[in-house]
Amino acid sequence: MEIKFDKLYPLNVDRARAWQVMRDVRAVASCMPGAEITQEISPTSYQGTVKAKVGPALAQFAGIVDVIGLDDANFTVSYRGKGSDKGGSSAAMELKAVLMVAADNPAHSVLKGEATVTVNGKFAQFGARIMVPVAEMIVGQFVDNFAAAAAALPDVSAGKTAPNQAATDPDQAASAAKEPNKPNKPKELNGLSLVWQLIKHWIAGLFGTRR
Amino acid sequence: MDTHDSSLAERKAGLAGMGDSRLRKEDARFIQGKGNYVDDIKMPGMVHMDIVRSPVAHARIKKIHKEAALKIPGVLAVLTADDLKPFKLHWMPTLAGDVAAVLADEKVHFQMQEVAVVIATDRYAAADGVEAVQVDYEELPVVIDPFDALKPNAPVLREDLAGKTSGAHGAREHHNHIFTWNAGDKEAADAAFAKAEIKVRENILYPRVHPCPLETCGCVASFDKIKGELTTYMTSQAPHVVRTVVSLLSGIAESKIRIVSPDIGGGFGNKVGVYPGYVCAIAASIVLGIPVKWVEDRIENISSTAFARDYHMDGELAATKDGKITGLRVNVVADHGAFDACADPTKYPAGMFHICSGSYDIPAAFCSVKGVYTNKAPGGVAYRCSFRVTEAVYIIERLVDILAQKLGMDKAEIRAKNFIKKEQFPYHSPFGFEYDSGDYHTALNKVMAAMDYKALRAEQAAKRADPNSPSLMGIGLVSFTEVVGAGPSKMCDILGVGMFDSCEIRIHPTGSAIARMGTITQGQGHQTTYAQIIATELGIPSEVIQVEEGDTSTAPYGLGTYGSRSTPVAGAAIALAARKIHAKAKKIAAHMLEVNEGDLDWEVDRFKVKGQDSKFKTMKDIAWQAYHQPPAGIEPGLEAVHYYDPPNFTYPFGIYMCVVDIDRGTGETKIRRFYALDDCGTRINPMIIEGQIHGGLTEGYAVAMGQQMPFDAQGNLLGNTLMDYFLPTAVETPHWETDHTVTPSPHHPIGAKGVAESPHVGSIPTFTSAVVDAFAHKGVTHFNMPHSSYRVWKELKKHGLAL
């Protein structure tokens, strides 16, 4: 099954710092729940793994992520990933991310993410009914981790320190960027751990504004 | 012994024969959990089999890694196509003249296709073994849509058929094309359309659905290496045919093969075919010399065993301005999945789809069905219907509704105008069927009166006039004719075996009896109803008549139970076997009473001398005489066998009406009333008929309102669990009202036509007719099933009717 994303995610961090994280595949991967870069094949190609559990389907995808476009001038990056798991699930993703300055606050930025994810095999068969909400949750967690990682970097543009206890020490900032927000990061995309979040969102949706 | 003064009526009632609503004999064991299903069978030394299935829909198999699985404690063997090759068992013939992979040979063609099997000492080890088998796949482009499959540059699905320009049903015009089958008179139909005053046309999809019986498929295969005998307990609707197939495939003599269908938890066409799981379990047992059990789970059942329907139909009607139908044309693209495994009589690759002229006297008609390969599971069985009759009834009933709408005529009026009239029977349809009997007008009038149709229409008009009405009201009407009881062997065969059926009756010395049949009950209640036929024919209480089926070592050869054929074919075999016994009994009675046979009259349970009520011999007396001291020149014993080859099909019919209320806020469709009038000819057990109708209506409701098998573009089946696949329970099931008329079949020995499938065939278009009718005032003529709340709500939205 194919899931398409085209969404704007406001970030409480300026564009320059966000871009520093965004252009680094390892940093991006470390913001992704359950994902890990295991080997650098070339500066634009990496091997990695993603552990995920959707409903009854558990998968450990192993595959390759390629950076297919990196445009510093336009704050745009494109990744292509493809992986499969021993149990017969496979997934492919094309992601284009653009960082924009928030219209209402120049100190904030907006992440515009466009992604096409194709999931195949057991994962699609058994996870289909909750795939979209789970994917949305995962992306939500990613964006939170991403913003935290960016905020942990020293704010060079404004010359003031980030509101983070580690930010005054450049070494600590660098390590925070490598392992951003680690204690809160789920080890894998665990469907069960997402259930409560899903229910919360569903209830919020019931009472929230509708189109 | 009965006393002379027993009243006739009491004696008759005591038999519980035809017409008696006797309780089902089967239920005593079922309601106590004492049934004997395949999964209940445990044999000494039995091992278990589980199946490795493809996670992808189309791929080349690069390598299968067995090593890890073989290390798991308890795992005995892992078999792949390469292991079956030396036995030539890696492919098997299908019922439709194609071949199907037993285990994927170099390529997988659909998701969940069987790739390897794991044999282990217990079920858990087998499942662990399946998890441990790793298969390297090279994914190939997937074809899900049958129209895409026929495009010139479509991927080649069946590489094994490369270069084959003709198949079992004629020329193949494309690498994914299976057959094109035509019926009727194209020229006459085209001429009717050329001069038609009114024409209507609609593209109608009958989606892919699955029969989903409560019990999934499975078997226990046990090969005795010493005796060279194979016994297999199997969920089969046609055990004798399976025995023949197993013999042909394995080379074991049919006399050394015993196939037993024990209690079966529903079939609905799903258990007609031979599946790879059976073949692998049998092969494994032959190799290992120990019993091997395989029982699939629900997901495997829905994903890989035979589906039904998947007909993309383009239908047209030609008519005069005043609503007389003059012509019918139907073109179908049929999605058969990866292998053509339709279960149809050999000569009819689209089954009895050409019954699509329905209950109407249409002078010119033509239909054409094109079978196509796609990356989906094979199948195409008759899901609680005679072969493709459901599709046929759906298309004609939808088209007649659409024509009525176009003409501004009432649904009931246009039907009455075009019905075949009572005096036209036997009626020859434009497709060559000879309808045996029917009285459609009487049935329609009865239903309209019972439902107060006029009042319903008035209520609907009032609702439509009120913009604040919270619901939409729809009225559905269908008049269907089925063709069942396949069938005359001059027309119908399965793998070359004529579609007759059989019965063997033995009357024991003390007057009880046993009947053995070539059919097999899966919930129809044969043990109850067959005994009733014998009770009436021979005057023996049905209570002392045992009915046995399903064991090929004891039962006479028969083609099994599907397509509503048990009563029309086997029911006739029973009556005629009983009549052979009756004739012999009469000779014995004449001898006992010292009169000529011509001086005897048959009365309920006895032969009596004409005009002398006190001079008689009951069947019980005669049975004793037959074993004790048969008259000179008469063989001892009292038994008979009959193989019945029906002269024609039977044509049950019915009129169904349904009233729905659709919530304009949610799209939820409530069935307010559903009235089903069935005419199945002579009624053997009215209670069982009513139960059959309730069951069929409920399954029809499931199909119309919720069942579907959605595939994504990569060929993933997104609805193969009961979380997604709609199986109605008592909670969802509406209240059913049933009624009947009786128009016996003139060519059937007891006039019975068969009933189990009518309610399924007839109700599905009735639901669509009702739901669409709710939107008719907005000019809506059709939308496809299933009519789930969400889909109906989208229609409401589309037409500005949603609240």
Coordinates of N, CA and C in Angstrom, one line a residue, chain B residues 47-49 77-92 102-103 116-119 219-225 229-232 234 245-247 249-252 257 259 274-294:
Chain B
V47 N 1.7 -36.2 12.4 CA 2.5 -35.0 12.5 C 1.8 -33.8 11.8
H48 N 2.3 -32.6 11.9 CA 1.6 -31.4 11.4 C 2.3 -30.7 10.3
M49 N 1.5 -30.1 9.5 CA 2.1 -29.3 8.4 C 1.6 -27.9 8.4
A77 N 10.8 -31.9 8.2 CA 11.1 -31.7 6.7 C 10.6 -30.3 6.3
V78 N 11.2 -29.8 5.3 CA 10.8 -28.6 4.6 C 10.7 -29.0 3.1
L79 N 9.5 -28.9 2.5 CA 9.4 -29.3 1.1 C 9.1 -28.0 0.2
T80 N 9.8 -28.0 -0.9 CA 9.5 -26.9 -1.9 C 9.1 -27.6 -3.2
A81 N 8.9 -26.7 -4.2 CA 8.5 -27.2 -5.5 C 9.6 -28.2 -6.0
D82 N 10.8 -27.9 -5.8 CA 11.9 -28.8 -6.2 C 11.8 -30.2 -5.7
D83 N 11.3 -30.3 -4.4 CA 11.1 -31.6 -3.8 C 10.0 -32.4 -4.4
L84 N 9.0 -31.6 -4.9 CA 7.8 -32.3 -5.5 C 8.0 -32.7 -7.0
K85 N 9.0 -32.0 -7.6 CA 9.2 -32.2 -9.0 C 9.4 -33.7 -9.4
P86 N 10.3 -34.4 -8.7 CA 10.5 -35.8 -9.1 C 9.2 -36.6 -9.1
F87 N 8.2 -36.2 -8.3 CA 6.9 -36.9 -8.3 C 5.9 -36.3 -9.3
K88 N 6.4 -35.2 -10.0 CA 5.5 -34.4 -10.9 C 4.3 -33.9 -10.1
L89 N 4.5 -33.5 -8.9 CA 3.4 -33.0 -8.1 C 3.5 -31.5 -7.8
H90 N 4.5 -30.8 -8.5 CA 4.7 -29.4 -8.2 C 3.6 -28.6 -8.9
W91 N 3.0 -29.1 -9.9 CA 1.8 -28.5 -10.6 C 0.7 -29.4 -10.5
M92 N -0.5 -28.9 -10.5 CA -1.7 -29.9 -10.6 C -2.7 -29.3 -11.5
V102 N 1.4 -26.2 -7.2 CA 1.1 -26.7 -5.8 C 2.0 -26.0 -4.9
L103 N 3.3 -25.9 -5.2 CA 4.2 -25.0 -4.5 C 4.9 -24.2 -5.5
A116 N 6.4 -23.1 0.3 CA 7.0 -24.3 0.9 C 6.2 -24.8 2.0
V117 N 6.4 -26.1 2.4 CA 5.6 -26.6 3.6 C 6.6 -27.1 4.6
V118 N 6.3 -26.9 5.8 CA 7.1 -27.4 6.9 C 6.3 -28.5 7.6
I119 N 7.0 -29.7 7.8 CA 6.3 -30.8 8.5 C 7.1 -30.9 9.9
C219 N -7.0 -31.1 6.1 CA -7.1 -32.6 5.9 C -6.2 -33.3 6.9
V220 N -6.4 -34.6 7.0 CA -5.5 -35.5 7.7 C -5.2 -36.6 6.7
A221 N -4.0 -36.7 6.1 CA -3.7 -37.7 5.2 C -2.9 -38.8 5.8
S222 N -3.3 -40.0 5.5 CA -2.6 -41.1 6.2 C -2.3 -42.2 5.2
F223 N -1.1 -42.4 4.9 CA -0.7 -43.4 3.9 C -0.1 -44.6 4.6
D224 N -0.7 -45.8 4.4 CA -0.2 -47.0 5.0 C 0.8 -47.7 4.0
K225 N 2.0 -47.6 4.4 CA 3.1 -48.1 3.4 C 3.0 -49.6 3.2
E229 N -2.2 -48.2 1.0 CA -3.5 -47.6 1.0 C -3.4 -46.2 1.6
L230 N -4.2 -45.3 0.9 CA -4.2 -43.9 1.4 C -5.6 -43.5 1.9
T231 N -5.7 -43.1 3.1 CA -6.9 -42.6 3.7 C -6.8 -41.1 4.0
T232 N -7.7 -40.3 3.5 CA -7.6 -38.9 3.8 C -8.9 -38.3 4.2
M234 N -11.0 -35.1 4.8 CA -10.8 -33.8 4.1 C -12.0 -33.0 4.1
V245 N -9.2 -37.6 -8.7 CA -8.1 -36.7 -8.9 C -6.8 -37.2 -8.2
V246 N -7.0 -37.6 -7.0 CA -5.8 -38.1 -6.2 C -5.2 -39.3 -6.9
S247 N -6.1 -40.2 -7.4 CA -5.7 -41.4 -8.1 C -4.9 -41.0 -9.4
L249 N -3.4 -38.2 -10.0 CA -2.1 -37.5 -9.7 C -1.1 -38.5 -9.1
S250 N -1.5 -39.4 -8.3 CA -0.5 -40.2 -7.5 C -0.2 -41.5 -8.1
G251 N -1.1 -42.0 -9.0 CA -0.9 -43.3 -9.6 C -1.4 -44.4 -8.7
I252 N -2.0 -44.1 -7.5 CA -2.5 -45.1 -6.6 C -3.9 -45.5 -7.2
I257 N -7.7 -45.9 -2.4 CA -7.8 -44.5 -1.9 C -9.1 -44.3 -1.2
I259 N -11.3 -41.4 0.6 CA -11.5 -40.0 1.0 C -12.7 -39.9 1.8
V274 N -9.5 -28.6 -5.1 CA -8.4 -29.3 -4.5 C -7.3 -28.2 -4.3
Y275 N -6.9 -28.0 -3.0 CA -5.9 -27.0 -2.7 C -4.5 -27.6 -2.5
P276 N -3.5 -26.7 -2.7 CA -2.1 -27.2 -2.5 C -1.9 -27.9 -1.1
G277 N -2.5 -27.3 -0.1 CA -2.4 -27.9 1.2 C -2.7 -29.4 1.3
Y278 N -3.8 -29.7 0.6 CA -4.2 -31.2 0.6 C -3.1 -32.0 -0.1
V279 N -2.7 -31.5 -1.3 CA -1.7 -32.3 -2.1 C -0.4 -32.4 -1.3
C280 N 0.0 -31.4 -0.7 CA 1.3 -31.5 0.1 C 1.2 -32.4 1.3
A281 N 0.0 -32.4 2.0 CA -0.1 -33.2 3.1 C -0.2 -34.7 2.7
I282 N -0.8 -34.9 1.6 CA -0.9 -36.3 1.0 C 0.5 -36.8 0.6
A283 N 1.2 -35.9 -0.2 CA 2.5 -36.2 -0.6 C 3.5 -36.5 0.6
A284 N 3.3 -35.6 1.6 CA 4.2 -35.8 2.8 C 3.9 -37.1 3.5
S285 N 2.6 -37.5 3.5 CA 2.3 -38.7 4.2 C 2.8 -39.9 3.4
I286 N 2.7 -39.8 2.1 CA 3.2 -41.0 1.2 C 4.7 -41.1 1.4
V287 N 5.4 -40.0 1.5 CA 6.9 -40.1 1.7 C 7.2 -40.6 3.1
L288 N 6.6 -40.0 4.1 CA 6.9 -40.3 5.5 C 6.3 -41.6 6.0
G289 N 5.2 -42.0 5.4 CA 4.5 -43.2 5.9 C 3.7 -43.0 7.2
I290 N 3.5 -41.7 7.6 CA 2.8 -41.4 8.8 C 1.7 -40.4 8.5
P291 N 0.7 -40.3 9.4 CA -0.4 -39.4 9.1 C 0.1 -37.9 9.2
V292 N -0.4 -37.1 8.3 CA 0.0 -35.7 8.3 C -1.3 -34.8 8.3
K293 N -1.3 -33.9 9.3 CA -2.5 -33.0 9.4 C -2.2 -31.6 9.0
W294 N -3.1 -31.1 8.2 CA -2.9 -29.7 7.8 C -4.3 -29.0 8.0

